[in-house]
Structures are given as structure tokens and as C-alpha cells.
């Protein structure tokens, strides 16, 4: 973010699952479960290179074994632009997360940790094709978790603006939790469309688990409202 500019995203996610992947990656039936999250994400440019990043969430969910409802994780961190040109950027994010109620990103057990530390490297590039604008981004993160298995995550995004007001995105979220005796893995896909309305934007999409081990095959809609300031 540029110095003095910010972005806020209010997002609602509704994920359901009645199947999951076992330790061998084979699809099995599981007890039905549902997870809902309402989150607010924000970032603000402190300088032309340093960006403050925050996130807070309310979450609830249930299955045959657990019910939860309350404050989800609280995140706070800083992102520093190591490289920034007209077409490319490389940044480093360092942050901390205070765990709340809810499940972990890829596996079924409810969160029981305290404070997590995260280091994330982000690299992106953009290109122009005639009147269309496209971009690609890759993020690699390492999470050191208190009371839970440490995680490695890889997020990839490809976006295309066929017109200035429309944005199409395809995203992949991959991760591995070093849980015992079997390391949990997951790979999810999200496709979405965003409509710009001046400083506001409306986003609607669908997320689906594609593969994994010791993880539910959840799926459901994702909707968000963006506000630039």
C-alpha cells in the first residue's frame, strides 16, 4: 500500500462437509459439519514500503463432536516491500496471531493454541494485454504455532481484469500441518468475480477442497465487500 492509503475487506465464508480424506488421501464419509466465519481484514500504508496488516473474525461451527461460537483469531503484522517496480513486487510479512475459537485451516480438530508467529514471503507481477490487465502472485508462509502443529502454507493467485470494473480471480491454497502420527495436508481452490464500484467493490466466489490427507472436503460460498480509503 502507498503511504496513507488503506483497504478494508469484510468477508463471509460458509463451508460445509460430509466427506473427508483419510490418512492415505482416500475419500471417506464423515459426520456432517459446518463452519461459518465473518471477518474484517485491513491494511494501511505507514510508508511507501511498510504496510500495517490486521484481521479479526467471528466464527461458529458444529459437528457431532464439537460446537463453537465466538471470537476467532486476531492477527497483527507488518509487511515490508523488499522490491517494488512498475510491474513486480516482493514483500516480507512478519506477524502474530492470537488464537480464538474455531478449527484450524486444514484439519478437523478445533484450535487450542495460544499465540502463533508467522513469516510470509510474497511475490507478484502484473502484465497488460491490449485492454485487459492480469496479475499473478505467490505466497509462501511458515507458521510457528503454540500448542498446535506447525504449518507450512503456499497460496497462489491469478487475476484478470477484462474491463476496468471487473476482476476475475482463481486462487489455490495449499498447506501441511506437522501433526502426529499423520501430517495433515490440504489443497483448496477458490474462484471469484469482483465488481468495482468506485472506492467500493463486491466479491462473490466459491471455495472447494480438491485433495488432502486427514482433512475434510469442505465447500461453500465466499462473499465480500471491499472498501479503499
Coordinates of N, CA and C in Angstrom, one line a residue:
X1 N 0.8 -1.2 0.0 CA 0.0 0.0 0.0 C 0.9 1.2 0.0
X2 N 0.4 2.3 -0.7 CA 1.1 3.6 -0.7 C 0.9 4.2 0.7
X3 N 1.9 5.1 1.0 CA 1.8 5.9 2.2 C 0.5 6.6 2.4
X4 N -0.3 6.3 3.5 CA -1.5 6.9 3.8 C -2.7 6.3 3.1
X5 N -2.6 5.3 2.4 CA -3.7 4.6 1.7 C -4.0 3.3 2.4
X6 N -5.3 2.9 2.4 CA -5.7 1.7 3.1 C -6.8 0.9 2.4
X7 N -7.0 -0.3 2.9 CA -8.0 -1.2 2.3 C -8.6 -2.0 3.4
X8 N -10.0 -2.1 3.4 CA -10.7 -3.0 4.4 C -11.6 -3.9 3.6
X9 N -11.6 -5.2 4.0 CA -12.4 -6.2 3.4 C -13.2 -6.9 4.4
X10 N -14.6 -6.8 4.3 CA -15.5 -7.6 5.2 C -15.9 -8.8 4.4
X11 N -15.6 -10.0 5.0 CA -15.8 -11.3 4.2 C -16.7 -12.3 5.0
X12 N -17.6 -12.9 4.3 CA -18.4 -14.0 5.0 C -18.1 -15.3 4.2
X13 N -17.8 -16.4 5.0 CA -17.5 -17.7 4.4 C -18.4 -18.7 5.1
X14 N -18.9 -19.6 4.3 CA -19.8 -20.6 4.8 C -19.4 -22.0 4.2
X15 N -18.7 -22.8 5.0 CA -18.2 -24.1 4.5 C -18.8 -25.3 5.1
X16 N -19.2 -26.2 4.3 CA -19.8 -27.5 4.8 C -19.0 -28.7 4.2
X17 N -19.2 -29.8 5.0 CA -18.5 -31.0 4.5 C -19.2 -32.2 5.1
X18 N -19.4 -33.3 4.3 CA -19.9 -34.6 4.8 C -19.0 -35.7 4.3
X19 N -17.8 -35.3 3.7 CA -16.8 -36.3 3.3 C -15.4 -35.7 3.6
X20 N -14.5 -36.5 3.7 CA -13.1 -36.1 4.0 C -12.1 -37.1 3.5
X21 N -10.8 -36.6 3.5 CA -9.7 -37.5 3.1 C -9.1 -38.2 4.3
X22 N -8.9 -39.5 4.2 CA -8.3 -40.2 5.4 C -6.7 -40.1 5.3
X23 N -6.0 -40.7 6.2 CA -4.5 -40.6 6.2 C -3.8 -41.0 4.9
X24 N -4.5 -41.8 4.1 CA -3.9 -42.2 2.8 C -4.4 -41.4 1.7
X25 N -5.2 -40.3 1.9 CA -5.7 -39.5 0.9 C -6.9 -40.0 0.2
X26 N -7.6 -41.1 0.8 CA -8.8 -41.7 0.2 C -10.0 -41.0 0.7
X27 N -11.0 -40.7 -0.2 CA -12.2 -40.0 0.2 C -13.1 -41.0 1.0
X28 N -13.5 -40.4 2.2 CA -14.4 -41.2 3.1 C -15.6 -40.3 3.5
X29 N -16.7 -41.0 4.0 CA -17.8 -40.2 4.6 C -17.4 -39.9 6.0
X30 N -17.8 -38.6 6.4 CA -17.6 -38.2 7.8 C -18.9 -37.6 8.3
X31 N -18.9 -37.3 9.6 CA -20.1 -36.7 10.2 C -20.3 -35.3 9.6
X32 N -21.5 -34.9 9.2 CA -21.7 -33.6 8.6 C -21.2 -32.5 9.5
X33 N -20.5 -31.5 8.9 CA -20.0 -30.4 9.7 C -20.2 -29.1 8.9
X34 N -20.3 -28.0 9.7 CA -20.4 -26.7 9.0 C -19.6 -25.6 9.8
X35 N -18.9 -24.8 9.1 CA -18.1 -23.7 9.7 C -18.5 -22.4 9.0
X36 N -18.8 -21.4 9.8 CA -19.1 -20.0 9.2 C -18.2 -19.0 9.9
X37 N -17.7 -18.1 9.1 CA -16.8 -17.0 9.5 C -17.2 -15.7 8.9
X38 N -17.2 -14.7 9.8 CA -17.4 -13.3 9.4 C -16.1 -12.6 9.8
X39 N -15.3 -12.1 8.9 CA -14.0 -11.5 9.2 C -13.9 -10.1 8.6
X40 N -13.0 -9.3 9.2 CA -12.7 -8.0 8.7 C -11.1 -7.9 8.6
X41 N -10.7 -7.7 7.4 CA -9.3 -7.6 7.1 C -8.9 -6.2 6.7
X42 N -7.8 -5.7 7.2 CA -7.4 -4.3 6.9 C -5.9 -4.2 6.7
X43 N -5.5 -3.3 5.8 CA -4.1 -2.9 5.6 C -4.0 -1.5 5.4
X44 N -2.9 -0.9 5.9 CA -2.7 0.6 5.8 C -1.3 0.9 5.6
X45 N -1.0 1.8 4.6 CA 0.4 2.1 4.2 C 1.0 3.1 5.3
X46 N 1.9 2.6 6.0 CA 2.6 3.5 7.0 C 3.6 4.3 6.3
X47 N 4.3 3.7 5.3 CA 5.2 4.4 4.4 C 5.0 3.8 3.0
X48 N 5.8 4.2 2.1 CA 5.7 3.6 0.7 C 6.2 2.2 0.7
X49 N 6.9 1.7 1.7 CA 7.4 0.4 1.8 C 6.8 -0.5 2.9
X50 N 6.3 0.2 3.9 CA 5.9 -0.5 5.1 C 4.3 -0.5 5.3
X51 N 3.7 -1.6 5.4 CA 2.2 -1.7 5.5 C 1.8 -2.4 6.7
X52 N 0.9 -1.8 7.5 CA 0.3 -2.5 8.6 C -0.8 -3.4 8.2
X53 N -0.9 -4.6 8.7 CA -1.9 -5.6 8.3 C -2.6 -6.2 9.5
X54 N -3.9 -6.2 9.5 CA -4.7 -6.7 10.6 C -5.8 -7.6 10.1
X55 N -6.3 -8.4 11.0 CA -7.5 -9.3 10.7 C -8.2 -9.7 12.0
X56 N -9.5 -9.7 12.1 CA -10.3 -10.2 13.2 C -11.5 -10.9 12.7
X57 N -12.0 -11.9 13.4 CA -13.1 -12.7 12.9 C -14.0 -13.1 14.0
X58 N -15.3 -13.3 13.6 CA -16.3 -14.0 14.4 C -16.6 -15.3 13.7
X59 N -16.6 -16.4 14.5 CA -16.8 -17.7 13.8 C -17.7 -18.6 14.7
X60 N -18.3 -19.6 14.0 CA -19.1 -20.6 14.6 C -19.1 -21.8 13.8
X61 N -19.3 -23.0 14.4 CA -19.4 -24.2 13.7 C -19.9 -25.4 14.6
X62 N -20.2 -26.5 13.9 CA -20.6 -27.6 14.7 C -20.5 -28.9 13.9
X63 N -20.3 -30.0 14.6 CA -20.4 -31.3 14.0 C -21.0 -32.2 15.2
X64 N -20.8 -33.5 15.1 CA -21.3 -34.4 16.1 C -20.5 -34.4 17.4
X65 N -19.3 -33.8 17.3 CA -18.4 -33.8 18.5 C -18.2 -32.5 19.1
X66 N -18.3 -31.4 18.4 CA -17.9 -30.1 18.9 C -18.9 -29.0 18.4
X67 N -19.2 -28.0 19.2 CA -19.9 -26.8 18.8 C -19.1 -25.6 19.4
X68 N -18.9 -24.6 18.5 CA -18.2 -23.4 19.0 C -18.8 -22.2 18.4
X69 N -18.7 -21.1 19.1 CA -19.3 -19.8 18.6 C -18.6 -18.7 19.4
X70 N -18.0 -17.8 18.7 CA -17.3 -16.7 19.4 C -16.2 -16.0 18.5
X71 N -15.3 -15.4 19.2 CA -14.3 -14.6 18.6 C -13.2 -15.6 18.0
X72 N -12.9 -15.4 16.8 CA -11.9 -16.2 16.1 C -10.5 -15.6 16.3
X73 N -9.6 -16.0 15.4 CA -8.2 -15.5 15.5 C -8.1 -14.0 15.3
X74 N -7.2 -13.4 16.0 CA -6.8 -11.9 15.9 C -5.4 -11.8 15.4
X75 N -5.2 -11.2 14.2 CA -3.9 -11.1 13.6 C -3.4 -9.7 13.5
X76 N -2.1 -9.5 13.7 CA -1.5 -8.2 13.5 C -0.1 -8.4 13.0
X77 N 0.3 -7.6 12.0 CA 1.6 -7.8 11.5 C 2.0 -6.6 10.6
X78 N 3.3 -6.7 10.1 CA 3.8 -5.7 9.2 C 4.4 -6.3 7.9
X79 N 4.1 -5.7 6.8 CA 4.6 -6.2 5.5 C 5.6 -5.1 4.9
X80 N 6.8 -5.6 4.5 CA 7.8 -4.7 4.0 C 8.1 -5.0 2.6
X81 N 8.1 -4.0 1.7 CA 8.4 -4.2 0.3 C 9.9 -4.2 0.1
X82 N 10.4 -5.4 -0.2 CA 11.8 -5.6 -0.5 C 12.1 -5.1 -1.8
X83 N 11.2 -5.3 -2.8 CA 11.4 -4.8 -4.2 C 10.1 -4.3 -4.7
X84 N 10.1 -3.2 -5.4 CA 8.8 -2.7 -5.9 C 9.1 -1.9 -7.2
X85 N 8.6 -2.4 -8.3 CA 8.8 -1.8 -9.6 C 7.4 -1.5 -10.2
X86 N 7.3 -1.0 -11.4 CA 6.0 -0.8 -12.0 C 5.2 -2.1 -12.3
X87 N 5.9 -3.2 -12.5 CA 5.3 -4.4 -12.8 C 5.4 -5.5 -11.8
X88 N 6.4 -5.4 -10.8 CA 6.6 -6.5 -9.9 C 6.8 -6.0 -8.5
X89 N 6.6 -6.9 -7.5 CA 6.8 -6.6 -6.1 C 7.2 -7.9 -5.4
X90 N 8.1 -7.7 -4.4 CA 8.4 -8.8 -3.5 C 8.4 -8.2 -2.1
X91 N 7.6 -8.9 -1.2 CA 7.4 -8.4 0.2 C 7.7 -9.4 1.2
X92 N 8.0 -9.0 2.4 CA 8.1 -9.9 3.5 C 7.2 -9.5 4.6
X93 N 6.4 -10.5 5.1 CA 5.4 -10.2 6.2 C 5.8 -10.9 7.4
X94 N 5.8 -10.3 8.6 CA 6.0 -10.9 9.9 C 4.8 -10.5 10.8
X95 N 4.2 -11.5 11.4 CA 3.1 -11.2 12.2 C 2.8 -12.2 13.3
X96 N 1.8 -11.9 14.1 CA 1.4 -12.7 15.2 C -0.1 -12.9 15.2
X97 N -0.5 -14.1 15.7 CA -2.0 -14.3 15.7 C -2.3 -14.9 17.1
X98 N -3.4 -14.3 17.7 CA -3.9 -14.8 18.9 C -5.1 -15.7 18.6
X99 N -4.9 -17.0 18.9 CA -6.0 -17.9 18.5 C -7.2 -17.7 19.3
X100 N -8.4 -17.9 18.6 CA -9.7 -17.9 19.3 C -10.4 -19.2 19.1
X101 N -11.7 -19.2 19.2 CA -12.4 -20.4 19.0 C -12.4 -20.8 17.5
X102 N -12.7 -22.0 17.1 CA -12.7 -22.4 15.7 C -11.8 -23.5 15.4
X103 N -11.8 -23.9 14.1 CA -11.0 -25.0 13.7 C -9.7 -24.5 13.0
X104 N -8.7 -25.4 12.8 CA -7.5 -25.0 12.1 C -7.8 -25.0 10.6
X105 N -6.9 -24.5 9.8 CA -7.1 -24.2 8.4 C -7.5 -25.5 7.6
X106 N -6.8 -26.6 7.9 CA -6.9 -27.7 7.0 C -7.5 -29.0 7.7
X107 N -7.4 -29.1 9.0 CA -7.8 -30.3 9.6 C -8.9 -30.1 10.6
X108 N -9.4 -31.2 11.2 CA -10.7 -31.1 11.8 C -10.7 -30.6 13.2
X109 N -9.5 -30.8 13.9 CA -9.5 -30.5 15.4 C -9.7 -29.0 15.6
X110 N -10.5 -28.7 16.6 CA -10.7 -27.2 17.0 C -9.4 -26.7 17.5
X111 N -9.2 -25.4 17.3 CA -8.0 -24.7 17.7 C -7.8 -24.7 19.2
X112 N -6.6 -25.0 19.7 CA -6.4 -25.0 21.2 C -5.1 -24.2 21.5
X113 N -4.6 -23.5 20.5 CA -3.3 -22.9 20.7 C -3.5 -21.5 21.4
X114 N -2.4 -20.8 21.6 CA -2.4 -19.5 22.3 C -1.9 -18.4 21.3
X115 N -0.6 -18.4 21.0 CA -0.1 -17.3 20.1 C 0.7 -18.0 19.0
X116 N 0.4 -17.6 17.8 CA 1.1 -18.1 16.6 C 2.0 -17.0 16.0
X117 N 3.2 -17.4 15.5 CA 4.0 -16.5 14.8 C 4.1 -16.9 13.3
X118 N 4.1 -15.9 12.5 CA 4.1 -16.2 11.0 C 5.1 -15.4 10.3
X119 N 5.8 -16.0 9.4 CA 6.7 -15.3 8.4 C 6.2 -15.7 7.0
X120 N 6.0 -14.7 6.2 CA 5.4 -14.9 4.8 C 6.2 -14.1 3.8
X121 N 6.6 -14.8 2.7 CA 7.2 -14.1 1.6 C 6.2 -14.1 0.4
X122 N 6.0 -12.9 -0.1 CA 5.1 -12.6 -1.2 C 5.8 -12.1 -2.4
X123 N 5.4 -12.6 -3.6 CA 6.0 -12.1 -4.8 C 4.9 -12.1 -5.9
X124 N 4.8 -10.9 -6.6 CA 3.7 -10.8 -7.6 C 4.2 -10.0 -8.8
X125 N 3.5 -10.2 -9.9 CA 3.8 -9.5 -11.1 C 2.5 -9.2 -11.9
X126 N 2.5 -8.1 -12.7 CA 1.3 -7.8 -13.5 C 1.7 -7.5 -14.9
X127 N 0.8 -7.7 -15.8 CA 1.0 -7.5 -17.2 C -0.2 -6.9 -17.9
X128 N 0.0 -6.3 -19.0 CA -1.1 -5.7 -19.8 C -1.2 -6.4 -21.2
X129 N -2.4 -6.9 -21.5 CA -2.6 -7.5 -22.8 C -3.8 -6.7 -23.5
X130 N -3.4 -5.8 -24.5 CA -4.4 -5.0 -25.1 C -5.1 -4.2 -24.0
X131 N -6.4 -4.4 -23.9 CA -7.2 -3.7 -22.9 C -7.4 -4.4 -21.6
X132 N -6.9 -5.7 -21.5 CA -7.0 -6.5 -20.3 C -5.8 -6.4 -19.5
X133 N -6.0 -6.4 -18.2 CA -4.9 -6.3 -17.2 C -4.9 -7.6 -16.4
X134 N -3.7 -8.3 -16.3 CA -3.6 -9.5 -15.5 C -2.5 -9.5 -14.5
X135 N -2.6 -10.3 -13.5 CA -1.5 -10.4 -12.5 C -1.4 -11.8 -11.9
X136 N -0.3 -12.1 -11.3 CA -0.1 -13.4 -10.7 C 0.7 -13.2 -9.4
X137 N 0.4 -13.9 -8.4 CA 1.0 -13.8 -7.1 C 1.3 -15.1 -6.4
X138 N 2.4 -15.2 -5.7 CA 2.7 -16.4 -5.0 C 3.1 -16.1 -3.6
X139 N 2.6 -16.8 -2.6 CA 2.9 -16.5 -1.2 C 3.4 -17.8 -0.5
X140 N 4.4 -17.8 0.2 CA 4.9 -19.0 1.0 C 5.1 -18.5 2.4
X141 N 4.4 -19.3 3.3 CA 4.4 -18.9 4.7 C 4.8 -20.1 5.6
X142 N 5.4 -19.7 6.7 CA 5.7 -20.7 7.8 C 5.1 -20.2 9.1
X143 N 4.3 -21.0 9.7 CA 3.6 -20.7 11.0 C 4.2 -21.5 12.1
X144 N 4.7 -20.8 13.1 CA 5.1 -21.5 14.4 C 4.0 -21.4 15.4
X145 N 3.4 -22.5 15.7 CA 2.1 -22.5 16.5 C 2.4 -23.0 17.9
X146 N 1.7 -22.3 18.9 CA 1.8 -22.7 20.3 C 0.7 -23.7 20.6
X147 N 1.0 -24.9 21.0 CA 0.0 -25.9 21.4 C -0.6 -26.6 20.2
X148 N -0.2 -26.3 19.0 CA -0.7 -26.9 17.8 C 0.5 -27.2 16.9
X149 N 0.2 -28.1 15.9 CA 1.3 -28.4 14.9 C 1.7 -27.2 14.1
X150 N 3.0 -27.1 13.9 CA 3.5 -26.0 13.0 C 3.0 -26.3 11.6
X151 N 2.9 -25.2 10.8 CA 2.3 -25.3 9.4 C 3.2 -24.6 8.4
X152 N 3.2 -25.2 7.2 CA 3.7 -24.5 6.0 C 2.6 -24.3 5.0
X153 N 2.5 -23.1 4.4 CA 1.4 -22.8 3.5 C 1.9 -22.2 2.2
X154 N 1.3 -22.5 1.1 CA 1.6 -21.9 -0.2 C 0.2 -21.4 -0.8
X155 N 0.1 -20.1 -1.1 CA -1.0 -19.6 -1.7 C -0.7 -19.0 -3.1
X156 N -1.4 -19.3 -4.1 CA -1.2 -18.8 -5.4 C -2.5 -18.2 -6.0
X157 N -2.3 -17.0 -6.6 CA -3.5 -16.3 -7.2 C -3.2 -15.8 -8.6
X158 N -4.1 -16.0 -9.5 CA -4.1 -15.5 -10.8 C -5.3 -14.6 -11.0
X159 N -5.1 -13.4 -11.5 CA -6.3 -12.5 -11.7 C -6.3 -11.9 -13.1
X160 N -7.4 -11.5 -13.6 CA -7.6 -10.9 -14.9 C -8.7 -9.9 -14.8
X161 N -8.4 -8.7 -15.3 CA -9.4 -7.6 -15.5 C -9.7 -7.5 -16.9
X162 N -10.8 -8.1 -17.4 CA -11.2 -7.9 -18.8 C -11.6 -6.5 -19.1
X163 N -12.2 -5.8 -18.1 CA -12.5 -4.4 -18.2 C -12.1 -3.8 -16.8
X164 N -12.0 -2.5 -16.8 CA -11.5 -1.8 -15.5 C -12.4 -2.1 -14.3
X165 N -13.7 -2.4 -14.5 CA -14.6 -2.6 -13.3 C -14.8 -4.1 -12.9
X166 N -14.3 -5.0 -13.7 CA -14.5 -6.4 -13.4 C -13.1 -7.1 -13.1
X167 N -13.1 -7.9 -12.1 CA -11.9 -8.7 -11.8 C -12.2 -10.2 -11.6
X168 N -11.6 -11.1 -12.3 CA -11.8 -12.5 -12.2 C -10.5 -13.1 -11.5
X169 N -10.7 -13.9 -10.5 CA -9.6 -14.5 -9.8 C -9.8 -16.0 -9.6
X170 N -8.6 -16.7 -9.7 CA -8.5 -18.1 -9.4 C -7.4 -18.3 -8.4
X171 N -7.7 -18.9 -7.3 CA -6.8 -19.0 -6.2 C -6.6 -20.4 -5.7
X172 N -5.4 -20.8 -5.3 CA -5.2 -22.1 -4.7 C -4.5 -21.9 -3.4
X173 N -5.0 -22.7 -2.4 CA -4.5 -22.6 -1.0 C -4.0 -24.1 -0.7
X174 N -2.7 -24.2 -0.4 CA -2.1 -25.5 -0.1 C -1.4 -25.4 1.3
X175 N -1.5 -26.4 2.1 CA -0.8 -26.4 3.4 C -0.5 -27.8 3.9
X176 N 0.4 -27.8 4.9 CA 0.8 -29.0 5.6 C 1.0 -28.7 7.0
X177 N 0.3 -29.4 7.9 CA 0.4 -29.3 9.3 C 1.2 -30.5 9.8
X178 N 2.3 -30.2 10.6 CA 3.1 -31.3 11.1 C 2.5 -32.0 12.3
X179 N 1.3 -32.5 12.1 CA 0.6 -33.2 13.1 C 1.1 -34.7 13.2
X180 N 0.9 -35.3 14.3 CA 1.3 -36.7 14.6 C 0.0 -37.5 14.8
X181 N 0.0 -38.8 14.4 CA 1.1 -39.5 13.7 C 1.1 -39.3 12.2
X182 N 0.1 -38.6 11.6 CA 0.0 -38.3 10.2 C -0.1 -36.8 10.0
X183 N 0.8 -36.3 9.1 CA 0.8 -34.9 8.8 C -0.4 -34.6 7.9
X184 N -1.2 -33.6 8.4 CA -2.4 -33.2 7.7 C -2.0 -32.3 6.5
X185 N -2.6 -32.6 5.3 CA -2.4 -31.8 4.1 C -3.7 -31.4 3.5
X186 N -3.7 -30.2 2.8 CA -4.9 -29.8 2.1 C -4.5 -29.0 0.9
X187 N -5.4 -29.0 -0.1 CA -5.3 -28.2 -1.3 C -6.7 -27.7 -1.6
X188 N -6.9 -26.4 -1.7 CA -8.2 -25.9 -1.9 C -8.2 -24.9 -3.1
X189 N -9.3 -24.8 -3.8 CA -9.4 -23.9 -4.9 C -10.5 -22.9 -4.7
X190 N -10.3 -21.6 -5.0 CA -11.4 -20.6 -4.9 C -11.4 -19.8 -6.2
X191 N -12.6 -19.7 -6.8 CA -12.8 -18.9 -7.9 C -13.8 -17.8 -7.6
X192 N -13.6 -16.5 -8.0 CA -14.4 -15.5 -7.7 C -14.5 -14.4 -8.7
X193 N -15.5 -13.5 -8.6 CA -15.6 -12.4 -9.5 C -15.9 -11.2 -8.6
X194 N -15.2 -10.1 -9.0 CA -15.3 -8.8 -8.2 C -15.7 -7.7 -9.1
X195 N -16.7 -6.9 -8.6 CA -17.2 -5.8 -9.4 C -16.8 -4.5 -8.6
X196 N -16.1 -3.6 -9.3 CA -15.7 -2.4 -8.7 C -16.8 -1.3 -8.8
X197 N -17.0 -0.6 -7.7 CA -18.0 0.5 -7.7 C -17.3 1.7 -7.1
X198 N -16.4 2.3 -7.7 CA -15.7 3.4 -7.2 C -14.7 2.9 -6.1
X199 N -14.8 3.5 -4.9 CA -14.0 3.0 -3.8 C -14.5 1.7 -3.1
X200 N -15.7 1.3 -3.5 CA -16.2 0.1 -3.1 C -16.1 -1.0 -4.1
X201 N -16.0 -2.3 -3.6 CA -16.1 -3.5 -4.5 C -16.9 -4.6 -3.9
X202 N -17.6 -5.4 -4.7 CA -18.3 -6.5 -4.3 C -17.7 -7.8 -4.9
X203 N -17.5 -8.8 -4.0 CA -16.9 -10.0 -4.5 C -17.8 -11.2 -4.1
X204 N -17.9 -12.2 -5.1 CA -18.6 -13.4 -4.8 C -17.8 -14.6 -5.4
X205 N -17.7 -15.7 -4.6 CA -16.9 -16.8 -5.1 C -17.3 -18.1 -4.5
X206 N -16.6 -19.2 -4.8 CA -16.8 -20.5 -4.3 C -15.5 -21.2 -4.0
X207 N -15.4 -21.8 -2.8 CA -14.2 -22.5 -2.4 C -14.5 -24.0 -2.3
X208 N -13.5 -24.8 -2.7 CA -13.7 -26.3 -2.7 C -12.4 -26.9 -2.4
X209 N -12.4 -27.9 -1.5 CA -11.2 -28.7 -1.2 C -11.0 -29.7 -2.3
X210 N -9.8 -29.8 -2.9 CA -9.5 -30.6 -4.0 C -8.8 -31.9 -3.7
X211 N -7.9 -31.9 -2.7 CA -7.2 -33.1 -2.2 C -6.6 -32.8 -0.9
X212 N -6.1 -33.9 -0.3 CA -5.5 -33.8 1.0 C -5.4 -35.1 1.8
X213 N -5.0 -35.0 3.0 CA -4.9 -36.1 4.0 C -5.3 -35.6 5.3
X214 N -6.1 -36.4 6.0 CA -6.6 -36.0 7.3 C -7.3 -34.7 7.3
X215 N -8.1 -34.4 6.3 CA -8.8 -33.1 6.2 C -10.2 -33.3 5.6
X216 N -11.1 -32.5 6.0 CA -12.5 -32.6 5.4 C -12.5 -32.0 4.0
X217 N -13.4 -32.5 3.2 CA -13.7 -32.0 1.9 C -14.8 -30.9 2.0
X218 N -14.4 -29.8 2.4 CA -15.4 -28.7 2.6 C -15.6 -27.9 1.4
X219 N -16.7 -27.2 1.3 CA -17.0 -26.4 0.1 C -18.1 -25.4 0.5
X220 N -18.2 -24.3 -0.2 CA -19.2 -23.3 0.1 C -18.9 -21.9 -0.5
X221 N -19.8 -21.0 -0.3 CA -19.7 -19.7 -0.9 C -18.8 -18.8 -0.1
X222 N -18.2 -17.8 -0.8 CA -17.4 -16.7 -0.1 C -17.9 -15.4 -0.7
X223 N -18.3 -14.5 0.1 CA -18.8 -13.2 -0.4 C -18.1 -12.1 0.5
X224 N -17.8 -11.0 -0.2 CA -17.0 -9.9 0.5 C -17.4 -8.5 0.0
X225 N -17.2 -7.5 0.8 CA -17.3 -6.1 0.4 C -15.9 -5.5 0.7
X226 N -15.4 -4.8 -0.3 CA -14.1 -4.2 -0.2 C -14.3 -2.6 -0.1
X227 N -13.5 -2.0 0.6 CA -13.5 -0.5 0.7 C -12.1 0.1 0.7
X228 N -11.8 0.9 -0.2 CA -10.5 1.5 -0.3 C -10.6 2.9 0.3
X229 N -9.6 3.4 1.0 CA -9.6 4.7 1.6 C -8.2 5.3 1.6

